[in-house]
Short mmCIF file of C-alpha atoms in Angstrom, two decimals:
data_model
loop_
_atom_site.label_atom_id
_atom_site.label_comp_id
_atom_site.label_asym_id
_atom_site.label_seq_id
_atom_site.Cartn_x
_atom_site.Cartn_y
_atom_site.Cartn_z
CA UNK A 752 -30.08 21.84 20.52
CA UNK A 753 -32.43 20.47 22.95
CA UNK A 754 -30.48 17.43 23.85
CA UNK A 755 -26.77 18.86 23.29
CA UNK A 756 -24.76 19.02 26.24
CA UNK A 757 -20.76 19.02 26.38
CA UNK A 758 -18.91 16.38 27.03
CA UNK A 759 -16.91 16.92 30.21
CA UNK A 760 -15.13 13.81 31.20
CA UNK A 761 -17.35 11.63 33.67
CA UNK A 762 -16.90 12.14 37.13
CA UNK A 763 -19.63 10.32 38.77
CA UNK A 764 -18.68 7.30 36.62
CA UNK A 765 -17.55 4.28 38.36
CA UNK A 766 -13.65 3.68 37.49
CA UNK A 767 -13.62 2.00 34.13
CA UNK A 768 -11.45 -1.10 33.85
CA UNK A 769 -8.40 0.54 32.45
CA UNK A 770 -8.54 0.23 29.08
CA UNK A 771 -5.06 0.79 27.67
CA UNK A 772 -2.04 -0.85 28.78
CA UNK A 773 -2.67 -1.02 32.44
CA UNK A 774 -3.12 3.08 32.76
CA UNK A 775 -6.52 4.70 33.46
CA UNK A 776 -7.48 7.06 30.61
CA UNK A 777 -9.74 9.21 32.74
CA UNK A 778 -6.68 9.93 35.14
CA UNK A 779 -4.78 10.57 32.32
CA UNK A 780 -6.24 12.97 30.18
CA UNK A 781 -7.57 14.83 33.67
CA UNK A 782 -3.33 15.12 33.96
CA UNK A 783 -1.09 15.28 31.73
CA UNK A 784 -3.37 15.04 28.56
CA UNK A 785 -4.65 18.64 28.77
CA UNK A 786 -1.49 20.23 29.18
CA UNK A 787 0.14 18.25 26.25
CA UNK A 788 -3.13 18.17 24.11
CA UNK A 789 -4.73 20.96 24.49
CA UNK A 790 -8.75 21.75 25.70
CA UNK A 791 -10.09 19.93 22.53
CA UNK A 792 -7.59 16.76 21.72
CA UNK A 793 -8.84 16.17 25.87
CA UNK A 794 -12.29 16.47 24.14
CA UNK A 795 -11.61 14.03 21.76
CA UNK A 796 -10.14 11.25 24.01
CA UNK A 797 -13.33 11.71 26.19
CA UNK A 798 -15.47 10.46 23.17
CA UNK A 799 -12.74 7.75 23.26
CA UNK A 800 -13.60 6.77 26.53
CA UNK A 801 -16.96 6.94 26.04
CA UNK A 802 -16.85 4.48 23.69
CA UNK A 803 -14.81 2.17 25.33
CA UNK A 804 -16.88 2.20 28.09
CA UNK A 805 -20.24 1.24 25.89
CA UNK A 806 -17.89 -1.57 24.42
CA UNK A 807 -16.33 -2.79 27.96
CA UNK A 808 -19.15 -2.59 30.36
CA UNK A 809 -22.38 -1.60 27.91
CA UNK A 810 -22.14 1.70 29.57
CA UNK A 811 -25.56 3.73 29.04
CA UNK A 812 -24.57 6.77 31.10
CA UNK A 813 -21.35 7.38 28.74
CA UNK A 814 -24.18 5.95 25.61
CA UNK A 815 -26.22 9.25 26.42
CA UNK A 816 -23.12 11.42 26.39
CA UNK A 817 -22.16 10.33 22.79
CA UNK A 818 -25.59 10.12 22.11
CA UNK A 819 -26.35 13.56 22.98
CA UNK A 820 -23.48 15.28 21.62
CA UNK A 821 -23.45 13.26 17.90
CA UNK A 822 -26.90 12.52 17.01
CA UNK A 823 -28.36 16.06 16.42
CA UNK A 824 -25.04 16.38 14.22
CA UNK A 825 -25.57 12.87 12.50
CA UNK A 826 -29.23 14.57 12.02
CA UNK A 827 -27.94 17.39 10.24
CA UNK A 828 -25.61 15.86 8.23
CA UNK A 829 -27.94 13.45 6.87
CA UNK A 830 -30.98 16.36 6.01
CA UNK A 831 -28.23 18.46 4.30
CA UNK A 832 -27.27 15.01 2.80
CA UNK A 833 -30.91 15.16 1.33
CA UNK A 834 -33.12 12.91 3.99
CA UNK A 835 -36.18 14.66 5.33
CA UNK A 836 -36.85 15.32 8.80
CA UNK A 837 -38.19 11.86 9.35
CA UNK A 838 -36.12 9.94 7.74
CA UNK A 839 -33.06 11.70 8.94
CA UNK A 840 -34.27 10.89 12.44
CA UNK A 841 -34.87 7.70 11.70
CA UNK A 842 -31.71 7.46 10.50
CA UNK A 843 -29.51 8.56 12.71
CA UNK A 844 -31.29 6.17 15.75
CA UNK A 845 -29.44 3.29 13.75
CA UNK A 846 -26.43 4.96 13.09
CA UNK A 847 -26.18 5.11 17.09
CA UNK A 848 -27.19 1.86 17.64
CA UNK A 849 -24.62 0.55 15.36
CA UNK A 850 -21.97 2.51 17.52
CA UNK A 851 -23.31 0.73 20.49
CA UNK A 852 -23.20 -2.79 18.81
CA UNK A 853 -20.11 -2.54 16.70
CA UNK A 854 -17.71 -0.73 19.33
CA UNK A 855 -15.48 -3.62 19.83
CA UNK A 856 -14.85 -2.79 15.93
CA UNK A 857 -13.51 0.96 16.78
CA UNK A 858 -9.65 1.51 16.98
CA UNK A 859 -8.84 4.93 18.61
CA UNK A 860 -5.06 4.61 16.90
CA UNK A 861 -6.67 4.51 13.16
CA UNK A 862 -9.83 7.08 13.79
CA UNK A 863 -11.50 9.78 15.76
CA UNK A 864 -14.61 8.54 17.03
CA UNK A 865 -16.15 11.76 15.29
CA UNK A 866 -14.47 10.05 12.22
CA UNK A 867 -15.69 6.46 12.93
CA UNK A 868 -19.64 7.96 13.37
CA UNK A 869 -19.38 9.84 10.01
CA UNK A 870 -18.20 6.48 8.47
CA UNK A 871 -21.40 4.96 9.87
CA UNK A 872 -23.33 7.43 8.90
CA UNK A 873 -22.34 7.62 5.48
CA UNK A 874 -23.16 4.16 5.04
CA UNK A 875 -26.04 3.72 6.01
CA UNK A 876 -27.20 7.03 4.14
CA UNK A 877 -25.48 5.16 1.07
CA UNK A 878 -27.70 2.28 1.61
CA UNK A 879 -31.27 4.18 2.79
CA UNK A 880 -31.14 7.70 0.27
CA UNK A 881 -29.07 6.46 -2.59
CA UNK A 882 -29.97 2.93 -2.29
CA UNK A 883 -26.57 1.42 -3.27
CA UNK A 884 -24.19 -1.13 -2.32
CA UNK A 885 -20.88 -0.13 -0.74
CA UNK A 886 -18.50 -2.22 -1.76
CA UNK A 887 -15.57 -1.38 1.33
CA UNK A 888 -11.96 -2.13 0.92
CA UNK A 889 -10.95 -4.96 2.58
CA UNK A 890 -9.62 -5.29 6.02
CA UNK A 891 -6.50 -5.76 6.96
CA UNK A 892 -5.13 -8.90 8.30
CA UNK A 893 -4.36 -7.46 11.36
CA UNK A 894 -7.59 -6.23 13.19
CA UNK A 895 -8.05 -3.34 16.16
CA UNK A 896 -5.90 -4.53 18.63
CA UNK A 897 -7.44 -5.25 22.00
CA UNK A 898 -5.24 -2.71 23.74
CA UNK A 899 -4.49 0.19 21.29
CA UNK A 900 -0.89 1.57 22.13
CA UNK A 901 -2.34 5.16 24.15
CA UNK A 902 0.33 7.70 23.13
CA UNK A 903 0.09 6.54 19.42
CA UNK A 904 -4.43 7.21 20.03
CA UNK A 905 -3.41 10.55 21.18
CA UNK A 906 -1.32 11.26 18.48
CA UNK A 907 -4.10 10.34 16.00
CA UNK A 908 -6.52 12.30 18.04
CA UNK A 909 -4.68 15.17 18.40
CA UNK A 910 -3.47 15.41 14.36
CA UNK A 911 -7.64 15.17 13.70
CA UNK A 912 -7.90 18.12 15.89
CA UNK A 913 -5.20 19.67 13.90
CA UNK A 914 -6.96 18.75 10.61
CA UNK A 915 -10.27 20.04 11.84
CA UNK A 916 -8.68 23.70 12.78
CA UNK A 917 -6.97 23.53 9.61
CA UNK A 918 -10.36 23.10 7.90
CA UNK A 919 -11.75 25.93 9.55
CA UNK A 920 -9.10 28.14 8.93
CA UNK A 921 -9.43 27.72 5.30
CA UNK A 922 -11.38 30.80 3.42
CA UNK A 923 -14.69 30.09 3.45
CA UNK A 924 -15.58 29.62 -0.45
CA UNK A 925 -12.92 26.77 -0.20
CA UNK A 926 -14.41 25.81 3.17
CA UNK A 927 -17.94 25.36 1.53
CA UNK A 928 -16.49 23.37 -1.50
CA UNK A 929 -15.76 20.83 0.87
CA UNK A 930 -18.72 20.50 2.58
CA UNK A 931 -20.87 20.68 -0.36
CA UNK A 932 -18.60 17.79 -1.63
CA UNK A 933 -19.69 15.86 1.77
CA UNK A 934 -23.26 16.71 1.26
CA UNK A 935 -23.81 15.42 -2.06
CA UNK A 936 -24.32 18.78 -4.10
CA UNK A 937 -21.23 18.00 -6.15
CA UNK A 938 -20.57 14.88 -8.92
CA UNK A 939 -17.20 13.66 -8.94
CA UNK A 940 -16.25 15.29 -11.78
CA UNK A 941 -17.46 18.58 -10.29
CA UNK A 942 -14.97 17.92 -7.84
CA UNK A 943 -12.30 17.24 -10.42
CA UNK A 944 -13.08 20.26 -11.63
CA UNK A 945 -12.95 22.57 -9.19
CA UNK A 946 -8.95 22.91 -8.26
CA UNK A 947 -7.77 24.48 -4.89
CA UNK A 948 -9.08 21.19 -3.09
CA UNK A 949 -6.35 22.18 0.21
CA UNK A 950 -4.09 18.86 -0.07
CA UNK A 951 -1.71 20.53 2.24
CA UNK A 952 -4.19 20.88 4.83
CA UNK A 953 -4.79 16.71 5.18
CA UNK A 954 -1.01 15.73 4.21
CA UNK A 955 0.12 15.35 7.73
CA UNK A 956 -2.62 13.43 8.12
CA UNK A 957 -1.86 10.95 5.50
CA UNK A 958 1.32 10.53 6.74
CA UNK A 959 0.46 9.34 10.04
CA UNK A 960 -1.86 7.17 8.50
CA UNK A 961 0.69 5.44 6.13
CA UNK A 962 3.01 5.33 9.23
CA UNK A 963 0.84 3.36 11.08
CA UNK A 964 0.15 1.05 8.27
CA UNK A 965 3.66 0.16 7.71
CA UNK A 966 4.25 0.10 11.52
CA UNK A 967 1.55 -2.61 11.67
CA UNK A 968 3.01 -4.66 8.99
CA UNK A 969 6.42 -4.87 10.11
CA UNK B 1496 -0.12 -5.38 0.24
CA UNK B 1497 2.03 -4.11 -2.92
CA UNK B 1498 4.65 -1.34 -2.67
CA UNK B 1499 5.24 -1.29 -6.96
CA UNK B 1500 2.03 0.53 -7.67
CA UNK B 1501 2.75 3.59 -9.24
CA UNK B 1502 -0.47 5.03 -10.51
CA UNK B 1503 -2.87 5.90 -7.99
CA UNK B 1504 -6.63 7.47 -7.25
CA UNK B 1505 -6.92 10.98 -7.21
CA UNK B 1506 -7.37 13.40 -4.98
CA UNK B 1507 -11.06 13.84 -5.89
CA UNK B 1508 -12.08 10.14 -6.06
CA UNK B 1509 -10.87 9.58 -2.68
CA UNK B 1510 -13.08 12.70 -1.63
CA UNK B 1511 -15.83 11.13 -3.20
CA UNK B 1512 -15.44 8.06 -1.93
CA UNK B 1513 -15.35 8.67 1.76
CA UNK B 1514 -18.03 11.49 0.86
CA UNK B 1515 -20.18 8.05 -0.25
CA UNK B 1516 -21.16 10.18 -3.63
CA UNK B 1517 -19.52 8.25 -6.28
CA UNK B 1518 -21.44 5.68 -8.45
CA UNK B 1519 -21.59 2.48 -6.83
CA UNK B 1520 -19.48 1.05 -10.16
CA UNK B 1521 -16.61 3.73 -9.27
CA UNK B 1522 -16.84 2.96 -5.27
CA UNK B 1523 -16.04 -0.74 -6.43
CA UNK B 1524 -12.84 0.59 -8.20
CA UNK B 1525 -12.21 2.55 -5.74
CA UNK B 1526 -12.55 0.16 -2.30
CA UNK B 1527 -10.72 -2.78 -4.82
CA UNK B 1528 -7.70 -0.38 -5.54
CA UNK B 1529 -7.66 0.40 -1.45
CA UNK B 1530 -7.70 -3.25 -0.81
CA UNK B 1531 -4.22 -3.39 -3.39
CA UNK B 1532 -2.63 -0.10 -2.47
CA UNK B 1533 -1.24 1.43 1.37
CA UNK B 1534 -0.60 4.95 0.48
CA UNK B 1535 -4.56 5.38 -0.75
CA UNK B 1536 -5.94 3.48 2.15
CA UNK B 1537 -4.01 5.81 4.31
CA UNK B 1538 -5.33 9.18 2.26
CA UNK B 1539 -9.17 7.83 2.73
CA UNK B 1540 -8.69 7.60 5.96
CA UNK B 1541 -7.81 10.88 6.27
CA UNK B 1542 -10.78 11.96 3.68
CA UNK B 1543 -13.04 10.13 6.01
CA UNK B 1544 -11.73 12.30 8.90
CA UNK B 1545 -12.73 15.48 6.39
CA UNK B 1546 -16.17 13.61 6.37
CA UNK B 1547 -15.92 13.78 10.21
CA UNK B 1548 -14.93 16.98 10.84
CA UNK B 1549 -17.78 18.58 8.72
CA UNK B 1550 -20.44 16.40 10.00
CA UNK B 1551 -18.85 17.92 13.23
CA UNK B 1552 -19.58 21.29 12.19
CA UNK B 1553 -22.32 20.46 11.49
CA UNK B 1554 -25.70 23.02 12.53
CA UNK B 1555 -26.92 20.78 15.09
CA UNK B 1556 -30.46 19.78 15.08
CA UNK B 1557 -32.99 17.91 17.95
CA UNK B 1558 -33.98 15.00 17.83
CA UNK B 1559 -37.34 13.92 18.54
CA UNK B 1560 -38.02 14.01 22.58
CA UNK B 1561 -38.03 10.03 23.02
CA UNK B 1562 -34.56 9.77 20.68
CA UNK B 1563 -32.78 7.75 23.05
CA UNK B 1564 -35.15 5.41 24.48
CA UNK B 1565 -35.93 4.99 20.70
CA UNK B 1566 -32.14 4.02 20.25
CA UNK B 1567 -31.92 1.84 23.20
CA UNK B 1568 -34.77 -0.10 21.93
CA UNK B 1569 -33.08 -0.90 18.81
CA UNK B 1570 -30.13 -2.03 20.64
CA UNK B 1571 -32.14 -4.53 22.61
CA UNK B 1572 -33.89 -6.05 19.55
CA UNK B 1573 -30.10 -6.03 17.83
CA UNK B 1574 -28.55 -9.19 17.95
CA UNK B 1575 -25.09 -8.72 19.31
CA UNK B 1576 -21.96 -7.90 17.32
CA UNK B 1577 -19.33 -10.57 19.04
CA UNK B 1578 -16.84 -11.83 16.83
CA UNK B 1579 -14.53 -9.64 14.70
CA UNK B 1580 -14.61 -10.04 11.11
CA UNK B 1581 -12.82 -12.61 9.75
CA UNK B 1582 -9.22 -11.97 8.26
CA UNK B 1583 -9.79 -11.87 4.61
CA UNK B 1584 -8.91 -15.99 2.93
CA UNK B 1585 -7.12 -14.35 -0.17
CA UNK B 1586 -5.88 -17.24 -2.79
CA UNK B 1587 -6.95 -15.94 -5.83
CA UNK B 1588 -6.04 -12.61 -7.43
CA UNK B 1589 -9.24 -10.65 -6.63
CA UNK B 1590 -9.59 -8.56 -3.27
CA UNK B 1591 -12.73 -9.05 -1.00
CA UNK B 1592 -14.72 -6.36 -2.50
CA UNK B 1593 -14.59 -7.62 -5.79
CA UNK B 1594 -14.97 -11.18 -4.77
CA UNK B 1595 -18.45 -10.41 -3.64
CA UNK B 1596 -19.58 -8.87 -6.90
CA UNK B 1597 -18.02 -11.82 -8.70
CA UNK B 1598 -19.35 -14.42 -6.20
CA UNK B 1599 -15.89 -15.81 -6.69
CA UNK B 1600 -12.21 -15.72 -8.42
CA UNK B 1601 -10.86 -15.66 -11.82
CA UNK B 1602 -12.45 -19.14 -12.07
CA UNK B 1603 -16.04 -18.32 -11.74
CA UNK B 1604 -16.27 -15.30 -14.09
CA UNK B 1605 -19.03 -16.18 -16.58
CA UNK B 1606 -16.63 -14.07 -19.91
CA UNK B 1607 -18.07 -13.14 -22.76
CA UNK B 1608 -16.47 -12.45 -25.75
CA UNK B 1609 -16.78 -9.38 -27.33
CA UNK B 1610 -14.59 -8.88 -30.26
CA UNK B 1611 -10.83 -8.97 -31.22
CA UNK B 1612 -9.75 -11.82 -28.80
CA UNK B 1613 -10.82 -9.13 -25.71
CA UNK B 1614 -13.70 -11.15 -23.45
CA UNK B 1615 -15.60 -8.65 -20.65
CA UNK B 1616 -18.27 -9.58 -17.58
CA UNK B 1617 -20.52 -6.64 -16.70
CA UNK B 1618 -21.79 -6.53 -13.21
CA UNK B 1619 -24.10 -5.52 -11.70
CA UNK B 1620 -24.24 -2.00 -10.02
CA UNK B 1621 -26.37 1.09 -9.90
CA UNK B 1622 -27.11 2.46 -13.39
CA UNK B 1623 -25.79 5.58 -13.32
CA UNK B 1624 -21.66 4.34 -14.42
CA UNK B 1625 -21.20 0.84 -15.44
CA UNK B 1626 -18.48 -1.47 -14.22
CA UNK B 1627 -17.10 -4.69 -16.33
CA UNK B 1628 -14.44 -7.22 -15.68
CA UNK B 1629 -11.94 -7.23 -19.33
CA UNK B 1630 -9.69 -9.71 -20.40
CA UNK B 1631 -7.69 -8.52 -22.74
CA UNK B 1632 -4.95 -11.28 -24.54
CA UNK B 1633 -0.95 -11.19 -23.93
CA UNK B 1634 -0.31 -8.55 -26.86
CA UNK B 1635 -3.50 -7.70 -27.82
CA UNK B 1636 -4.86 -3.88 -28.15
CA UNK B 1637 -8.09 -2.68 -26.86
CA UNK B 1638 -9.73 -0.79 -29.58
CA UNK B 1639 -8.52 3.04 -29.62
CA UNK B 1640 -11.76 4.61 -28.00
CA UNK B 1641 -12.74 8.10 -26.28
CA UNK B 1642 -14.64 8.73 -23.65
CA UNK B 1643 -17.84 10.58 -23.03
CA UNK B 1644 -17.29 10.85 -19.58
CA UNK B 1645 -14.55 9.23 -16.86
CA UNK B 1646 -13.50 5.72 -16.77
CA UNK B 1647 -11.13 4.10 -14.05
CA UNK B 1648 -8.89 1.12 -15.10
CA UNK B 1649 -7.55 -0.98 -12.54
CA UNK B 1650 -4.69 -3.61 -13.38
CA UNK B 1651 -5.81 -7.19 -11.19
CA UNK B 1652 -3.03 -9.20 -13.30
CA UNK B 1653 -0.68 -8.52 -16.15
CA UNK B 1654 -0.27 -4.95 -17.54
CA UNK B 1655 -1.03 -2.76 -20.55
CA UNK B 1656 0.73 0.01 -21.98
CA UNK B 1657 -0.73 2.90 -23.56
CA UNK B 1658 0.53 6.68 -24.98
CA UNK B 1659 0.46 7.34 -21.52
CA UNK B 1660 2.35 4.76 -19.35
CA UNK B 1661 2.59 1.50 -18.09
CA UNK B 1662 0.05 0.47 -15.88
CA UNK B 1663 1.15 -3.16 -14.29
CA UNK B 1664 -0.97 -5.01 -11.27
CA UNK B 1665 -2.68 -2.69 -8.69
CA UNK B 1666 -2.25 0.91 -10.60
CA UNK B 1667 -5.33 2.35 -11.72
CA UNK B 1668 -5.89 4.49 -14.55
CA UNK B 1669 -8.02 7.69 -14.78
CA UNK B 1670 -8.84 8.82 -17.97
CA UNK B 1671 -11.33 12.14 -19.02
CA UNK B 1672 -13.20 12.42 -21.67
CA UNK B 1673 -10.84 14.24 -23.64
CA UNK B 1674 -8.34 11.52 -23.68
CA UNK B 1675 -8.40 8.51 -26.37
CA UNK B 1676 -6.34 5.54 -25.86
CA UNK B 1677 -5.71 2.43 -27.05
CA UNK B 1678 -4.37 -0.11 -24.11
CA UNK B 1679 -2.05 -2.97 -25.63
CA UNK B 1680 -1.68 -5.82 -22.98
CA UNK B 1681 1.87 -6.30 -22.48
CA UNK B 1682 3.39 -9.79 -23.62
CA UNK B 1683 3.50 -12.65 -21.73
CA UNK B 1684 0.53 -13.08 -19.51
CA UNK B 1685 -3.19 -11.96 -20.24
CA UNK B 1686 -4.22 -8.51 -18.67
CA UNK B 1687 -7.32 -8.79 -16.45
CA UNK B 1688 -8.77 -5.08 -15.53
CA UNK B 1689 -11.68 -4.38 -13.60
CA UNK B 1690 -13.06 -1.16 -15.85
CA UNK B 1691 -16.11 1.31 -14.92
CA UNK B 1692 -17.41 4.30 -16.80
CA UNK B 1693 -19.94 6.49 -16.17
CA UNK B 1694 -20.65 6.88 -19.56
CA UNK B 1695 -20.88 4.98 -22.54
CA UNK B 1696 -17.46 4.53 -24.71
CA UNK B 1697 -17.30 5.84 -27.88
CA UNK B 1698 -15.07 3.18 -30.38
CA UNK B 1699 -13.41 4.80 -33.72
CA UNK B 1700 -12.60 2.79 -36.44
CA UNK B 1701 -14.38 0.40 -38.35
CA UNK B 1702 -13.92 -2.79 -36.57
CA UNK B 1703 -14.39 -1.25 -33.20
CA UNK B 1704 -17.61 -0.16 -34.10
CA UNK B 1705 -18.77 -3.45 -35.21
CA UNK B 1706 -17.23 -4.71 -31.66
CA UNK B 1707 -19.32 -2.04 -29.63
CA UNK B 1708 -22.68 -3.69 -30.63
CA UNK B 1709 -21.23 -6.90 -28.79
CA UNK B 1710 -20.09 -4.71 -25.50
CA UNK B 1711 -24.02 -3.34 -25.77
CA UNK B 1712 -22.58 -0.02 -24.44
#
């Protein structure tokens, strides 16, 4: 835990260029945000920011933040995943280093950035422990748009949230299915196997999702 | 983008998937369905955010003291991300993930025939499931075979019918080893599927038996 610290929302920073439709996120989530999202959706649209900031102006401070929060996670992740020590550190320097040069690529309306790091690091443990190819679905026509819509990036941060508190409110044997599934210590057919998996819990989820997809299609 | 697909990946798959612990021959079915199908893009994305919120929960562990400066090194050596990717050029019938296993279309797979008019391409994945390209005549039946383990059918053009359904362009088929089935490709149009397996197909009959020496499965 040496280099966790939490995330409050950056108040030395310089300004940022405002990076949704002409509104200044860091005003808004310091308003109105918290009181509609709650302590931890406010959390989540602070990694937002973050990121934006590395993408709009290279921002190290905000770098360090995410940086300092995600990597010792990323770490852990990837040893549980099966990656020694080494390896795991290794690791999880280029996961972070791909968030820093692929952030024009992150959409805040389609992902939580703690959803957009796991994709990254899932990858690349893909590639380094299993030593695979991932073939990935192909992208839509329509790429991240340079000024995600805010409300509907709230919206997708705050269902995450819910999905997250949803996870942990699931009994705990069901609980630590799941995250063996993540981990690796179950085949695919050990999943199929094992019923319960809490569909309910990631519906609303879905649903938002599939909104969005025929919302950008229209 | 197709709205008539009616069979889709389950619940598990998609877990697996976004988990990034399926065979690499099932993650091709898989990311080729997604590329076909809304509703399943939409439920990986919220598997991924599963991934997410675990790796989140995740027992947090230091990294090494110079971590950072490690990082920011890499970034400076990195050459710069600046374009988005390109919008996908789709004229032929295969998606962008199967196009790069192919090298190509329709037109540049290298078929083999392997018995009773059916012609297959294997390619080439990780060794623990297998993954083939079939091309199966207008009204011709896939020899009635079981399964040792789990195979995924997707439908790229035509359709075939089996005891179970009919499974037209973009709906994939998951079938356990306890199930045997014989596909028939509907009339009209050959049925292309892209097939994996993560184990070896057993044939019954006579004929199918001879053909499995050919499929060297």
């Amino acid at each position: 835990m040496l280099l966790e610290t939490p995330t409050p929302p950056k108040a030395d920073a310089p300004p940022a260029v405002p990076p949704y439709k002409g509104q200044d996120v860091r005003a808004f989530y310091k308003t109105g945000a918290r009181r509609v999202t709650g302590e931890q959706s406010t959390k989540r649209m602070a990694w937002v920011v973050q990121v934006t900031a590395v993408r709009d102006h290279q921002d190290k401070a905000a770098f360090a933040e995410l940086f300092a929060y995600f990597a010792p996670r990323v770490k852990s992740f990837l040893m549980k995943s099966g990656a020694s020590p080494d390896m795991a550190e290794e690791c999880t320097q280029e996961v972070m280093a791909t968030l820093w040069n692929k952030a024009k690529m992150f959409d805040p309306t389609k992902a939580s950035v703690s959803t957009w790091i796991f994709t990254i690091a899932r990858n690349r443990k893909i590639d380094i422990l299993r030593k695979q190819r991932r073939p990935e679905p192909e992208d839509l026509p329509w790429g991240p748009e340079a000024e995600p819509d805010q409300s509907e990036a709230i919206v997708l941060q705050q269902e995450t949230e819910k999905l997250g508190q949803a996870l942990a409110a699931l009994p705990s044997e069901q609980r630590k299915l799941i995250e063996r599934a993540y981990y690796g210590e179950l085949s695919h057919s050990e999943i199929a196997a094992e019923t319960g998996l809490p569909l309910g819990t990631i519906k609303s989820r879905i649903r938002l999702a599939l909104d969005r997809l025929r919302h950008a299609m229209k | 983008m197709m709205n008539t697909i009616k069979h889709h990946l389950t619940e598990p798959l998609l877990m697996g998937y976004a988990a990034g612990t399926l065979p690499e021959a099932f993650n091709l079915v898989v990311a080729t369905h997604i590329s076909m199908c809304d509703s399943c893009r939409a439920a990986l994305s919220a598997y991924d955010a599963v991934g997410g919120e675990v790796m989140l929960d995740a027992e947090p562990i230091a990294m090494a003291e110079d971590a950072l400066a490690a990082t920011m090194a890499l970034i400076a050596n990195a050459p710069s991300v600046d374009a988005m990717p390109k919008p996908p050029l789709r004229n032929g019938i295969f998606p962008a993930p199967l196009h790069d296993y192919v090298d190509g279309d329709l037109v540049s797979v290298k078929w083999r025939r392997v018995g009773g008019g059916v012609s297959q391409m294997i390619l080439q994945t990780s060794n623990d499931a297998s993954v083939r390209l079939l091309r199966i005549p207008a009204g011709t039946a896939v020899p009635d075979h079981g399964h040792g383990g789990m195979e995924l059918t997707l439908v790229l053009q035509g359709a075939f019918v089996d005891e179970t359904d009919r499974f037209g362009t973009g709906d994939v088929e998951v079938a356990n080893e306890d199930m045997n089935h014989t596909p028939v490709a509907e009339a009209g149009m050959d049925c292309i599927c892209l097939a994996a397996t993560d184990a070896p197909l057993r044939f019954t009959g006579i004929l199918p038996r001879f053909a499995q020496r050919f499929v060297g499965i």
